Amino acid sequence: MNEIDPARRFTAAAVRKLEASATKETPAGINEVARQVASQYRRDTMSPVMVSGVVRLIELALMFASGLAAYFWYVGVFQYLPWQYPLAIASISLLAVILLDVADGYQIAALMRPFNHVGRIVLCWSAAFALMAVAAFFMKMSQDYSRVLFAIWFAAGLALLLVFRLVLSRLIRRWARDGRMERRAVIVGGGKAAETLIRSVEKQPYNDIRICGIFDDRDDSRSPPIVAGYPKLGTISELIAFARIARIDMLIVSLPITAETRVLQLLKKLWVLPVDIRLSAHSNALQFRPRSYSYIGAVPMLDIFDKPINGWDSVAKRAFDIVFSIIGIVLFSPVMLATAIAIKLDSKGPVLFKQKRHGFNNEVVEVYKFRSMYAEQSDPTARKTVTKNDPRVTRVGRFIRKTSIDELPQFFNSLFGSLSLVGPRPHAVAAQSHNLLYNEVVDGYFARHKVKPGVTGWAQINGWRGEMDTNEKIRMRTEYDLFYIENWSMLFDLKILLLTPVRLLNTENAY
């Protein structure tokens, strides 16, 4: 991709065609141009980090399988397999993957251009065999292995590796061309600085960045409506609404570090979004140590915020949710069945109550609960908070709310993916405190939505559950939620999950 894919830019004619309706504001707070651009990026893409990780696993499996195949071809399919051979084959395969990783053999640029990296692949594969041979010599085990067998495996494994890389390069090129594998970026700040940044990024061969547009608070006299072929889609405030629609991976701030006040103002608005935020350092006079930067090709960036629970962490968390949700459903199925029968006998209406709540990235999700109120008095919007001795709550409802049994159907939300087992508790879309929406009470409230909401959370096991009848309670819950996001780990999730049943015994704030 030395030449820029035409699909990566918006032509001036296309922008002018849309600009006729640019002043028309849509319900989401962005103009029609931005809405049409955002609609092109609604679909999730394959993460380059995830792709390179999967390639590591596939190559490890291919090398191990080719080693076993070489053994059975040379020795015989039904012959005894001494333990030394699988151990040696696994060790060489793992060592080859590690060496390729150290040599940047799993970077997207290397995967897209296998012919340019043949020497590196041969060297790493050879080094893995050489290191294993040295280890076998010093352990006095070299006589236990067949040199002919390993020579056959060396040749076959290398050929298989090169063929796989060739096929993979064609796939990755197709994915990049079709927009299925890319990192979507928005430039924050326009004018000459943005143009210089865009040109620098475009010069990078085989970069996986797709620039989706530019947002800038300055008017057209100071920040042109089209910069380097990309349209200015709106202001920084409109960028928040844009990022709620489009699946954006990165915001690149193209302002000098010396513009400290303006950079801080931007970051105060943008940090609530679940994206990587980078400050372009390509034209800064200040120079930091190389390790202070991340890079897009050769363009240096200062890392300001990282998207939480990203890449393989998100895979691990999803696996955690599926496994423990199934366990929870099996363990609590008798309780859920008994609750459903009790609700049906106690009052008329459906067993389950569905409520729209804020989910990941402010998306609206439908959360399941056991119905705890009289059907005709249910409040799906949650504008009126449930209070102590609330007449709307049924007899069974008081018990299941106090014991949190009403939340058990959310195991199914977690299993199907709209919630996580552990995370900030989702609040109803119209939830209020003293006639103010929660985001009007707490500055940065929507930063809670940088991760998927949970069935239980750090705030809940620390006592911040139940009625949010004061602004202080909302602030404290948000503070605990943000602590969880910033300090997430699988062990932290497990700790919260195990402590939840114990802490729920305290029912003081639940009614």
mmCIF file of C-alpha atoms in Angstrom, residues 11-300:
data_model
loop_
_atom_site.group_PDB
_atom_site.id
_atom_site.type_symbol
_atom_site.label_atom_id
_atom_site.label_comp_id
_atom_site.label_asym_id
_atom_site.label_seq_id
_atom_site.Cartn_x
_atom_site.Cartn_y
_atom_site.Cartn_z
ATOM 1 C CA THR A 11 -12.968 13.149 -2.899
ATOM 2 C CA ALA A 12 -13.591 16.871 -2.878
ATOM 3 C CA ALA A 13 -16.617 16.310 -5.131
ATOM 4 C CA ALA A 14 -18.113 13.844 -2.669
ATOM 5 C CA VAL A 15 -17.590 16.238 0.211
ATOM 6 C CA ARG A 16 -19.153 19.146 -1.690
ATOM 7 C CA LYS A 17 -22.127 16.942 -2.531
ATOM 8 C CA LEU A 18 -22.688 16.247 1.139
ATOM 9 C CA GLU A 19 -21.948 19.770 2.356
ATOM 10 C CA ALA A 20 -25.346 20.941 1.156
ATOM 11 C CA SER A 21 -26.810 19.177 4.185
ATOM 12 C CA ALA A 22 -23.853 19.702 6.520
ATOM 13 C CA THR A 23 -25.601 22.373 8.552
ATOM 14 C CA LYS A 24 -28.535 20.119 9.272
ATOM 15 C CA GLU A 25 -28.146 18.668 12.759
ATOM 16 C CA THR A 26 -29.240 15.089 13.373
ATOM 17 C CA PRO A 27 -30.765 13.869 16.645
ATOM 18 C CA ALA A 28 -27.392 12.506 17.779
ATOM 19 C CA GLY A 29 -25.854 16.006 17.653
ATOM 20 C CA ILE A 30 -23.783 15.608 14.468
ATOM 21 C CA ASN A 31 -24.350 16.952 10.979
ATOM 22 C CA GLU A 32 -25.480 14.823 8.078
ATOM 23 C CA VAL A 33 -21.995 14.606 6.542
ATOM 24 C CA ALA A 34 -20.550 13.156 9.756
ATOM 25 C CA ARG A 35 -23.504 10.801 10.139
ATOM 26 C CA GLN A 36 -23.056 9.404 6.627
ATOM 27 C CA VAL A 37 -19.318 8.941 7.190
ATOM 28 C CA ALA A 38 -19.917 7.298 10.595
ATOM 29 C CA SER A 39 -22.419 4.888 9.057
ATOM 30 C CA GLN A 40 -19.613 3.490 6.871
ATOM 31 C CA TYR A 41 -17.716 2.418 9.993
ATOM 32 C CA ARG A 42 -20.433 0.802 12.098
ATOM 33 C CA ARG A 43 -19.023 -2.690 11.643
ATOM 34 C CA ASP A 44 -16.197 -3.967 13.839
ATOM 35 C CA THR A 45 -12.893 -4.784 12.187
ATOM 36 C CA MET A 46 -10.293 -7.454 12.843
ATOM 37 C CA SER A 47 -7.627 -6.092 15.143
ATOM 38 C CA PRO A 48 -4.088 -6.335 13.654
ATOM 39 C CA VAL A 49 -2.871 -7.307 17.139
ATOM 40 C CA MET A 50 -5.364 -10.164 17.256
ATOM 41 C CA VAL A 51 -4.474 -11.287 13.725
ATOM 42 C CA SER A 52 -0.740 -11.426 14.499
ATOM 43 C CA GLY A 53 -1.512 -13.308 17.728
ATOM 44 C CA VAL A 54 -3.593 -15.909 15.897
ATOM 45 C CA VAL A 55 -0.810 -16.266 13.304
ATOM 46 C CA ARG A 56 1.629 -17.110 16.107
ATOM 47 C CA LEU A 57 -0.657 -19.876 17.346
ATOM 48 C CA ILE A 58 -1.264 -21.258 13.847
ATOM 49 C CA GLU A 59 2.441 -21.319 13.020
ATOM 50 C CA LEU A 60 3.244 -23.000 16.330
ATOM 51 C CA ALA A 61 0.659 -25.701 15.519
ATOM 52 C CA LEU A 62 1.897 -26.063 11.920
ATOM 53 C CA MET A 63 5.527 -26.497 12.963
ATOM 54 C CA PHE A 64 4.652 -29.005 15.672
ATOM 55 C CA ALA A 65 2.359 -30.965 13.323
ATOM 56 C CA SER A 66 4.992 -30.995 10.568
ATOM 57 C CA GLY A 67 7.552 -32.348 13.062
ATOM 58 C CA LEU A 68 5.258 -35.200 14.089
ATOM 59 C CA ALA A 69 4.403 -35.885 10.432
ATOM 60 C CA ALA A 70 8.127 -36.086 9.588
ATOM 61 C CA TYR A 71 8.663 -38.562 12.423
ATOM 62 C CA PHE A 72 5.812 -40.864 11.406
ATOM 63 C CA TRP A 73 6.787 -40.674 7.721
ATOM 64 C CA TYR A 74 10.416 -41.572 8.483
ATOM 65 C CA VAL A 75 9.918 -44.093 11.306
ATOM 66 C CA GLY A 76 6.452 -45.460 10.555
ATOM 67 C CA VAL A 77 2.916 -44.598 11.605
ATOM 68 C CA PHE A 78 2.471 -47.460 14.049
ATOM 69 C CA GLN A 79 5.922 -47.265 15.609
ATOM 70 C CA TYR A 80 6.549 -46.344 19.246
ATOM 71 C CA LEU A 81 7.049 -42.601 19.791
ATOM 72 C CA PRO A 82 9.720 -41.940 22.483
ATOM 73 C CA TRP A 83 8.914 -38.962 24.732
ATOM 74 C CA GLN A 84 12.128 -37.192 23.696
ATOM 75 C CA TYR A 85 10.835 -36.535 20.175
ATOM 76 C CA PRO A 86 7.559 -34.715 21.001
ATOM 77 C CA LEU A 87 9.466 -32.695 23.607
ATOM 78 C CA ALA A 88 12.170 -31.706 21.118
ATOM 79 C CA ILE A 89 9.637 -30.940 18.370
ATOM 80 C CA ALA A 90 7.546 -28.779 20.729
ATOM 81 C CA SER A 91 10.668 -26.980 22.017
ATOM 82 C CA ILE A 92 11.984 -26.171 18.535
ATOM 83 C CA SER A 93 8.529 -24.995 17.372
ATOM 84 C CA LEU A 94 8.083 -22.725 20.385
ATOM 85 C CA LEU A 95 11.637 -21.405 20.084
ATOM 86 C CA ALA A 96 11.113 -20.602 16.394
ATOM 87 C CA VAL A 97 7.963 -18.605 17.180
ATOM 88 C CA ILE A 98 9.763 -16.703 19.962
ATOM 89 C CA LEU A 99 12.714 -15.886 17.679
ATOM 90 C CA LEU A 100 10.390 -14.734 14.884
ATOM 91 C CA ASP A 101 8.582 -12.540 17.384
ATOM 92 C CA VAL A 102 11.844 -10.994 18.618
ATOM 93 C CA ALA A 103 12.842 -10.386 14.979
ATOM 94 C CA ASP A 104 9.525 -8.544 14.322
ATOM 95 C CA GLY A 105 8.411 -11.368 12.065
ATOM 96 C CA TYR A 106 4.801 -11.004 13.242
ATOM 97 C CA GLN A 107 4.425 -7.328 12.453
ATOM 98 C CA ILE A 108 1.690 -6.696 9.874
ATOM 99 C CA ALA A 109 4.257 -5.220 7.462
ATOM 100 C CA ALA A 110 6.297 -8.456 7.643
ATOM 101 C CA LEU A 111 3.188 -10.624 7.162
ATOM 102 C CA MET A 112 2.151 -8.606 4.107
ATOM 103 C CA ARG A 113 5.584 -8.880 2.427
ATOM 104 C CA PRO A 114 6.851 -12.433 2.997
ATOM 105 C CA PHE A 115 9.396 -12.314 0.135
ATOM 106 C CA ASN A 116 11.148 -9.368 1.793
ATOM 107 C CA HIS A 117 11.536 -11.382 4.998
ATOM 108 C CA VAL A 118 12.519 -14.828 3.696
ATOM 109 C CA GLY A 119 16.043 -14.404 5.056
ATOM 110 C CA ARG A 120 14.700 -13.552 8.506
ATOM 111 C CA ILE A 121 12.384 -16.582 8.509
ATOM 112 C CA VAL A 122 15.167 -18.965 7.422
ATOM 113 C CA LEU A 123 17.530 -17.511 10.022
ATOM 114 C CA CYS A 124 15.020 -17.876 12.906
ATOM 115 C CA TRP A 125 14.051 -21.421 11.863
ATOM 116 C CA SER A 126 17.729 -22.411 11.591
ATOM 117 C CA ALA A 127 18.587 -20.745 14.907
ATOM 118 C CA ALA A 128 15.858 -22.726 16.683
ATOM 119 C CA PHE A 129 17.377 -26.019 15.418
ATOM 120 C CA ALA A 130 20.898 -24.868 16.254
ATOM 121 C CA LEU A 131 19.996 -23.875 19.810
ATOM 122 C CA MET A 132 18.200 -27.181 20.360
ATOM 123 C CA ALA A 133 21.233 -29.070 19.016
ATOM 124 C CA VAL A 134 23.545 -27.195 21.403
ATOM 125 C CA ALA A 135 21.190 -27.927 24.323
ATOM 126 C CA ALA A 136 21.042 -31.643 23.405
ATOM 127 C CA PHE A 137 24.854 -31.770 23.174
ATOM 128 C CA PHE A 138 25.392 -30.294 26.645
ATOM 129 C CA MET A 139 22.667 -32.542 28.106
ATOM 130 C CA LYS A 140 24.372 -35.551 26.444
ATOM 131 C CA MET A 141 21.164 -36.452 24.602
ATOM 132 C CA SER A 142 22.214 -35.803 20.993
ATOM 133 C CA GLN A 143 22.736 -39.529 20.344
ATOM 134 C CA ASP A 144 19.035 -40.152 21.094
ATOM 135 C CA TYR A 145 17.906 -38.218 18.006
ATOM 136 C CA SER A 146 17.989 -39.063 14.318
ATOM 137 C CA ARG A 147 19.843 -36.412 12.290
ATOM 138 C CA VAL A 148 18.130 -37.531 9.079
ATOM 139 C CA LEU A 149 14.710 -37.144 10.698
ATOM 140 C CA PHE A 150 15.438 -33.601 11.834
ATOM 141 C CA ALA A 151 16.895 -32.708 8.446
ATOM 142 C CA ILE A 152 13.647 -33.868 6.805
ATOM 143 C CA TRP A 153 11.628 -31.842 9.304
ATOM 144 C CA PHE A 154 13.838 -28.781 8.794
ATOM 145 C CA ALA A 155 13.199 -28.769 5.048
ATOM 146 C CA ALA A 156 9.501 -29.684 5.238
ATOM 147 C CA GLY A 157 8.775 -27.280 8.084
ATOM 148 C CA LEU A 158 10.511 -24.380 6.356
ATOM 149 C CA ALA A 159 8.639 -25.026 3.105
ATOM 150 C CA LEU A 160 5.317 -25.209 4.958
ATOM 151 C CA LEU A 161 6.107 -21.986 6.817
ATOM 152 C CA LEU A 162 6.941 -20.099 3.618
ATOM 153 C CA VAL A 163 3.828 -21.372 1.796
ATOM 154 C CA PHE A 164 1.638 -20.393 4.764
ATOM 155 C CA ARG A 165 3.190 -16.907 4.835
ATOM 156 C CA LEU A 166 2.555 -16.490 1.105
ATOM 157 C CA VAL A 167 -1.128 -17.457 1.416
ATOM 158 C CA LEU A 168 -1.498 -15.315 4.535
ATOM 159 C CA SER A 169 -0.042 -12.245 2.810
ATOM 160 C CA ARG A 170 -2.703 -12.465 0.118
ATOM 161 C CA LEU A 171 -5.430 -12.765 2.751
ATOM 162 C CA ILE A 172 -4.158 -9.798 4.767
ATOM 163 C CA ARG A 173 -3.891 -7.634 1.655
ATOM 164 C CA ARG A 174 -7.488 -8.513 0.787
ATOM 165 C CA TRP A 175 -8.683 -7.789 4.339
ATOM 166 C CA ALA A 176 -6.878 -4.442 4.316
ATOM 167 C CA ARG A 177 -8.302 -3.552 0.902
ATOM 168 C CA ASP A 178 -11.843 -4.497 1.974
ATOM 169 C CA GLY A 179 -11.572 -2.573 5.261
ATOM 170 C CA ARG A 180 -11.939 -5.736 7.337
ATOM 171 C CA MET A 181 -8.564 -5.360 9.046
ATOM 172 C CA GLU A 182 -7.510 -1.848 9.914
ATOM 173 C CA ARG A 183 -7.175 0.654 12.716
ATOM 174 C CA ARG A 184 -9.622 3.479 12.236
ATOM 175 C CA ALA A 185 -8.317 6.867 13.265
ATOM 176 C CA VAL A 186 -9.764 10.341 13.571
ATOM 177 C CA ILE A 187 -7.524 13.415 13.449
ATOM 178 C CA VAL A 188 -8.254 15.953 16.188
ATOM 179 C CA GLY A 189 -7.183 19.418 15.060
ATOM 180 C CA GLY A 190 -7.006 20.586 11.454
ATOM 181 C CA GLY A 191 -5.008 22.986 9.319
ATOM 182 C CA LYS A 192 -1.377 22.637 8.313
ATOM 183 C CA ALA A 193 -0.438 20.464 11.301
ATOM 184 C CA ALA A 194 -3.102 17.890 10.367
ATOM 185 C CA GLU A 195 -2.033 17.925 6.716
ATOM 186 C CA THR A 196 1.621 17.305 7.657
ATOM 187 C CA LEU A 197 0.571 14.446 9.945
ATOM 188 C CA ILE A 198 -1.647 12.834 7.293
ATOM 189 C CA ARG A 199 1.105 13.048 4.655
ATOM 190 C CA SER A 200 3.573 11.477 7.103
ATOM 191 C CA VAL A 201 1.196 8.598 7.878
ATOM 192 C CA GLU A 202 0.411 8.025 4.200
ATOM 193 C CA LYS A 203 4.106 7.727 3.377
ATOM 194 C CA GLN A 204 4.411 4.694 5.635
ATOM 195 C CA PRO A 205 4.346 1.546 3.497
ATOM 196 C CA TYR A 206 1.799 -1.075 4.498
ATOM 197 C CA ASN A 207 0.400 0.888 7.426
ATOM 198 C CA ASP A 208 -2.956 -0.314 8.714
ATOM 199 C CA ILE A 209 -4.376 3.115 9.573
ATOM 200 C CA ARG A 210 -7.569 4.290 7.913
ATOM 201 C CA ILE A 211 -8.199 7.971 8.541
ATOM 202 C CA CYS A 212 -11.948 8.536 8.877
ATOM 203 C CA GLY A 213 -12.001 12.313 9.045
ATOM 204 C CA ILE A 214 -10.980 15.431 10.949
ATOM 205 C CA PHE A 215 -12.623 17.250 13.858
ATOM 206 C CA ASP A 216 -11.655 20.776 14.880
ATOM 207 C CA ASP A 217 -13.319 23.550 16.894
ATOM 208 C CA ARG A 218 -11.843 26.293 14.708
ATOM 209 C CA ASP A 219 -13.864 27.811 11.854
ATOM 210 C CA ASP A 220 -13.107 27.297 8.156
ATOM 211 C CA SER A 221 -10.925 30.418 7.948
ATOM 212 C CA ARG A 222 -8.414 28.870 10.389
ATOM 213 C CA SER A 223 -9.071 25.199 9.664
ATOM 214 C CA PRO A 224 -10.007 24.337 6.036
ATOM 215 C CA PRO A 225 -13.047 22.108 5.453
ATOM 216 C CA ILE A 226 -10.892 19.593 3.501
ATOM 217 C CA VAL A 227 -7.338 18.692 4.554
ATOM 218 C CA ALA A 228 -5.211 16.393 2.380
ATOM 219 C CA GLY A 229 -8.376 14.934 0.849
ATOM 220 C CA TYR A 230 -10.179 14.291 4.150
ATOM 221 C CA PRO A 231 -13.233 16.296 5.290
ATOM 222 C CA LYS A 232 -13.577 18.224 8.513
ATOM 223 C CA LEU A 233 -16.638 16.534 9.995
ATOM 224 C CA GLY A 234 -17.400 18.817 12.928
ATOM 225 C CA THR A 235 -16.305 20.114 16.304
ATOM 226 C CA ILE A 236 -14.741 18.245 19.203
ATOM 227 C CA SER A 237 -18.129 17.983 20.939
ATOM 228 C CA GLU A 238 -19.577 16.433 17.780
ATOM 229 C CA LEU A 239 -16.671 13.974 17.745
ATOM 230 C CA ILE A 240 -18.071 12.406 20.941
ATOM 231 C CA ALA A 241 -21.378 11.682 19.170
ATOM 232 C CA PHE A 242 -19.528 10.491 16.040
ATOM 233 C CA ALA A 243 -17.462 7.995 18.041
ATOM 234 C CA ARG A 244 -20.647 6.598 19.616
ATOM 235 C CA ILE A 245 -21.811 5.575 16.116
ATOM 236 C CA ALA A 246 -18.601 4.666 14.283
ATOM 237 C CA ARG A 247 -16.238 1.921 15.496
ATOM 238 C CA ILE A 248 -13.192 4.132 15.967
ATOM 239 C CA ASP A 249 -9.939 2.703 17.326
ATOM 240 C CA MET A 250 -7.770 5.770 17.728
ATOM 241 C CA LEU A 251 -7.854 9.548 18.102
ATOM 242 C CA ILE A 252 -4.693 11.337 16.964
ATOM 243 C CA VAL A 253 -4.330 14.852 18.351
ATOM 244 C CA SER A 254 -2.342 16.907 15.822
ATOM 245 C CA LEU A 255 -1.452 19.754 18.137
ATOM 246 C CA PRO A 256 2.023 20.685 19.423
ATOM 247 C CA ILE A 257 2.839 19.675 22.999
ATOM 248 C CA THR A 258 3.551 23.352 23.680
ATOM 249 C CA ALA A 259 -0.180 24.130 23.206
ATOM 250 C CA GLU A 260 -0.681 22.755 26.692
ATOM 251 C CA THR A 261 -3.937 24.509 27.575
ATOM 252 C CA ARG A 262 -5.707 23.507 24.377
ATOM 253 C CA VAL A 263 -4.441 19.909 24.553
ATOM 254 C CA LEU A 264 -5.718 19.582 28.122
ATOM 255 C CA GLN A 265 -9.114 21.018 27.140
ATOM 256 C CA LEU A 266 -9.399 18.446 24.358
ATOM 257 C CA LEU A 267 -8.336 15.530 26.553
ATOM 258 C CA LYS A 268 -10.860 16.508 29.226
ATOM 259 C CA LYS A 269 -13.618 16.020 26.642
ATOM 260 C CA LEU A 270 -12.210 12.977 24.870
ATOM 261 C CA TRP A 271 -11.013 10.704 27.693
ATOM 262 C CA VAL A 272 -14.515 9.283 28.210
ATOM 263 C CA LEU A 273 -14.314 7.455 24.855
ATOM 264 C CA PRO A 274 -13.169 3.785 24.696
ATOM 265 C CA VAL A 275 -10.372 4.470 22.202
ATOM 266 C CA ASP A 276 -6.605 4.904 22.121
ATOM 267 C CA ILE A 277 -5.683 8.586 22.296
ATOM 268 C CA ARG A 278 -2.328 9.581 20.822
ATOM 269 C CA LEU A 279 -0.590 12.937 20.641
ATOM 270 C CA SER A 280 1.292 13.333 17.391
ATOM 271 C CA ALA A 281 4.972 14.072 18.009
ATOM 272 C CA HIS A 282 6.153 14.165 14.383
ATOM 273 C CA SER A 283 6.665 17.935 14.340
ATOM 274 C CA ASN A 284 7.416 18.705 17.986
ATOM 275 C CA ALA A 285 10.615 20.469 18.859
ATOM 276 C CA LEU A 286 10.718 18.637 22.184
ATOM 277 C CA GLN A 287 12.492 15.300 21.947
ATOM 278 C CA PHE A 288 11.884 12.409 24.351
ATOM 279 C CA ARG A 289 13.638 9.103 24.763
ATOM 280 C CA PRO A 290 12.689 6.595 22.004
ATOM 281 C CA ARG A 291 10.878 4.381 24.516
ATOM 282 C CA SER A 292 8.516 7.279 25.278
ATOM 283 C CA TYR A 293 6.966 6.928 21.832
ATOM 284 C CA SER A 294 4.767 4.470 20.018
ATOM 285 C CA TYR A 295 4.897 4.503 16.243
ATOM 286 C CA ILE A 296 2.649 4.365 13.208
ATOM 287 C CA GLY A 297 5.290 3.245 10.759
ATOM 288 C CA ALA A 298 8.007 5.808 11.470
ATOM 289 C CA VAL A 299 5.655 8.524 12.757
ATOM 290 C CA PRO A 300 6.204 8.999 16.532
#
